[in-house]
GROMACS .gro file of C-alpha atoms in nm:
model
  148
    1MET     CA    1   0.617   3.586 -12.632
    2LYS     CA    2   0.647   3.229 -12.765
    3THR     CA    3   0.937   3.155 -12.538
    4ARG     CA    4   0.708   3.263 -12.251
    5LEU     CA    5   0.431   3.028 -12.346
    6LYS     CA    6   0.659   2.740 -12.408
    7THR     CA    7   0.820   2.801 -12.073
    8LEU     CA    8   0.486   2.810 -11.927
    9THR     CA    9   0.387   2.483 -12.100
   10ILE     CA   10   0.725   2.276 -12.020
   11ALA     CA   11   0.652   2.402 -11.601
   12GLY     CA   12   0.322   2.272 -11.600
   13LEU     CA   13   0.441   1.949 -11.777
   14PHE     CA   14   0.662   1.901 -11.513
   15GLY     CA   15   0.424   2.035 -11.246
   16LEU     CA   16   0.162   1.724 -11.381
   17MET     CA   17   0.434   1.494 -11.370
   18SER     CA   18   0.543   1.545 -11.003
   19ILE     CA   19   0.227   1.505 -10.941
   20GLY     CA   20   0.148   1.168 -11.104
   21GLN     CA   21   0.523   1.064 -10.909
   22THR     CA   22   0.386   1.170 -10.607
   23HIS     CA   23   0.026   0.983 -10.678
   24ALA     CA   24   0.228   0.641 -10.764
   25GLN     CA   25   0.416   0.712 -10.444
   26SER     CA   26   0.062   0.752 -10.231
   27LEU     CA   27  -0.065   0.441 -10.388
   28ASP     CA   28   0.234   0.264 -10.330
   29SER     CA   29   0.251   0.365  -9.944
   30MET     CA   30  -0.162   0.292  -9.931
   31LYS     CA   31  -0.041  -0.052 -10.043
   32ASP     CA   32   0.231  -0.103  -9.835
   33LYS     CA   33   0.029   0.050  -9.479
   34ALA     CA   34  -0.244  -0.233  -9.573
   35THR     CA   35   0.002  -0.531  -9.567
   36ASP     CA   36   0.123  -0.359  -9.253
   37MET     CA   37  -0.257  -0.388  -9.110
   38MET     CA   38  -0.307  -0.732  -9.275
   39SER     CA   39  -0.031  -0.855  -9.062
   40GLY     CA   40   0.007  -1.050  -8.725
   41GLY     CA   41   0.208  -0.707  -8.613
   42GLY     CA   42   0.461  -0.919  -8.453
   43GLY     CA   43   0.316  -1.267  -8.459
   44GLU     CA   44   0.473  -1.602  -8.556
   45GLY     CA   45   0.576  -1.578  -8.914
   46GLY     CA   46   0.394  -1.226  -8.967
   47THR     CA   47   0.094  -1.443  -9.094
   48SER     CA   48  -0.186  -1.217  -9.238
   49LEU     CA   49  -0.526  -1.216  -9.049
   50LEU     CA   50  -0.739  -1.353  -9.352
   51SER     CA   51  -0.499  -1.616  -9.450
   52SER     CA   52  -0.482  -1.765  -9.082
   53LEU     CA   53  -0.856  -1.739  -9.058
   54SER     CA   54  -0.957  -1.872  -9.405
   55SER     CA   55  -0.694  -2.143  -9.351
   56GLY     CA   56  -0.827  -2.260  -9.000
   57SER     CA   57  -0.471  -2.203  -8.848
   58PHE     CA   58  -0.589  -1.924  -8.632
   59ASN     CA   59  -0.670  -2.085  -8.279
   60PRO     CA   60  -0.850  -1.840  -8.043
   61ALA     CA   61  -0.696  -1.767  -7.704
   62SER     CA   62  -1.050  -1.797  -7.535
   63LEU     CA   63  -1.415  -1.802  -7.645
   64THR     CA   64  -1.514  -1.510  -7.423
   65ASN     CA   65  -1.296  -1.271  -7.643
   66LEU     CA   66  -1.447  -1.452  -7.977
   67THR     CA   67  -1.776  -1.317  -7.810
   68GLY     CA   68  -1.619  -0.973  -7.780
   69VAL     CA   69  -1.486  -0.928  -8.087
   70ILE     CA   70  -1.846  -1.070  -8.236
   71SER     CA   71  -2.009  -0.783  -8.037
   72TYR     CA   72  -1.762  -0.524  -8.167
   73CYS     CA   73  -1.783  -0.620  -8.527
   74GLN     CA   74  -2.177  -0.577  -8.504
   75GLU     CA   75  -2.133  -0.257  -8.331
   76ASN     CA   76  -1.936  -0.107  -8.635
   77GLY     CA   77  -2.176  -0.255  -8.849
   78TYR     CA   78  -1.972  -0.552  -9.015
   79LEU     CA   79  -2.186  -0.803  -8.912
   80GLY     CA   80  -2.569  -0.840  -8.889
   81SER     CA   81  -2.818  -0.913  -8.599
   82THR     CA   82  -2.746  -1.241  -8.751
   83ALA     CA   83  -2.446  -1.283  -8.585
   84ASP     CA   84  -2.651  -1.335  -8.252
   85VAL     CA   85  -2.677  -1.693  -8.358
   86ALA     CA   86  -2.274  -1.744  -8.346
   87LYS     CA   87  -2.232  -1.514  -8.038
   88ASN     CA   88  -2.521  -1.693  -7.812
   89GLN     CA   89  -2.404  -2.053  -7.934
   90VAL     CA   90  -2.025  -1.939  -7.796
   91MET     CA   91  -2.197  -1.825  -7.487
   92GLU     CA   92  -2.410  -2.130  -7.428
   93GLN     CA   93  -2.076  -2.315  -7.477
   94LEU     CA   94  -1.939  -2.099  -7.229
   95GLY     CA   95  -2.217  -2.161  -7.020
   96VAL     CA   96  -2.314  -1.838  -6.934
   97SER     CA   97  -2.644  -1.629  -7.055
   98SER     CA   98  -2.522  -1.305  -7.047
   99GLU     CA   99  -2.244  -1.149  -7.219
  100PRO     CA  100  -1.952  -1.185  -7.013
  101THR     CA  101  -1.874  -0.789  -6.938
  102ASP     CA  102  -1.610  -0.850  -6.655
  103ASP     CA  103  -1.371  -1.073  -6.867
  104SER     CA  104  -1.074  -0.889  -7.001
  105ASP     CA  105  -1.081  -1.110  -7.299
  106TYR     CA  106  -1.408  -1.019  -7.382
  107GLN     CA  107  -1.293  -0.628  -7.306
  108GLN     CA  108  -1.031  -0.697  -7.549
  109GLY     CA  109  -1.264  -0.832  -7.823
  110LEU     CA  110  -1.493  -0.604  -7.766
  111GLY     CA  111  -1.195  -0.353  -7.837
  112GLY     CA  112  -1.150  -0.509  -8.202
  113VAL     CA  113  -0.838  -0.693  -8.043
  114LEU     CA  114  -0.881  -1.097  -8.175
  115GLN     CA  115  -0.640  -1.287  -7.982
  116GLY     CA  116  -0.503  -1.610  -8.036
  117ASP     CA  117  -0.248  -1.843  -7.875
  118LYS     CA  118   0.053  -1.735  -8.094
  119GLN     CA  119  -0.106  -1.389  -8.237
  120SER     CA  120  -0.314  -1.126  -8.203
  121PHE     CA  121  -0.523  -0.876  -8.442
  122ASN     CA  122  -0.629  -0.556  -8.384
  123LEU     CA  123  -0.930  -0.541  -8.623
  124ALA     CA  124  -0.980  -0.174  -8.515
  125SER     CA  125  -0.680  -0.061  -8.749
  126LEU     CA  126  -0.828  -0.246  -9.064
  127GLY     CA  127  -1.035  -0.086  -9.348
  128ASP     CA  128  -1.413  -0.105  -9.426
  129GLN     CA  129  -1.398  -0.411  -9.653
  130VAL     CA  130  -1.080  -0.612  -9.498
  131GLY     CA  131  -1.301  -0.563  -9.156
  132GLU     CA  132  -1.593  -0.691  -9.270
  133LYS     CA  133  -1.478  -0.979  -9.463
  134ALA     CA  134  -1.248  -1.033  -9.109
  135CYS     CA  135  -1.532  -1.042  -8.885
  136GLY     CA  136  -1.714  -1.288  -9.120
  137MET     CA  137  -1.499  -1.509  -9.101
  138VAL     CA  138  -1.435  -1.476  -8.692
  139ALA     CA  139  -1.828  -1.545  -8.666
  140ASP     CA  140  -1.782  -1.841  -8.932
  141GLN     CA  141  -1.492  -1.948  -8.673
  142ALA     CA  142  -1.692  -1.885  -8.377
  143MET     CA  143  -1.998  -2.133  -8.483
  144SER     CA  144  -1.730  -2.393  -8.568
  145PHE     CA  145  -1.550  -2.391  -8.232
  146ALA     CA  146  -1.902  -2.366  -8.054
  147GLY     CA  147  -2.036  -2.677  -8.284
  148GLY     CA  148  -2.293  -2.483  -8.463
   0.00000   0.00000   0.00000
């Protein structure tokens, strides 16, 4: 009986150890996936989205795309209604009074794709925390481009 109990105990410990290893591998996988999502995905140098935005090295391809991205961020709850100020300033810079819904750059932005001169990022693939931070930085950058 004691031998059977020892065998079951050892088997249980091995089972717990394998669960721990699987969990550690899962965490490593999640970390790698987060790094991949943050990278430019083929952009020059693989510069991360947040570092590009925070350093000011990200140059938007068009103001209409920024307008669409701000709308995307608002619709997904990453930016509040205060982002309307940034969006309105960008639209004023463009010389339009309503969102340019027929523009392909705007449509890309609505889909969460932030286009740059040398790279683009899909905000839809980011998690909530990173998406919220990125959207805040996009709104700040839009304000600076619009002269606000």
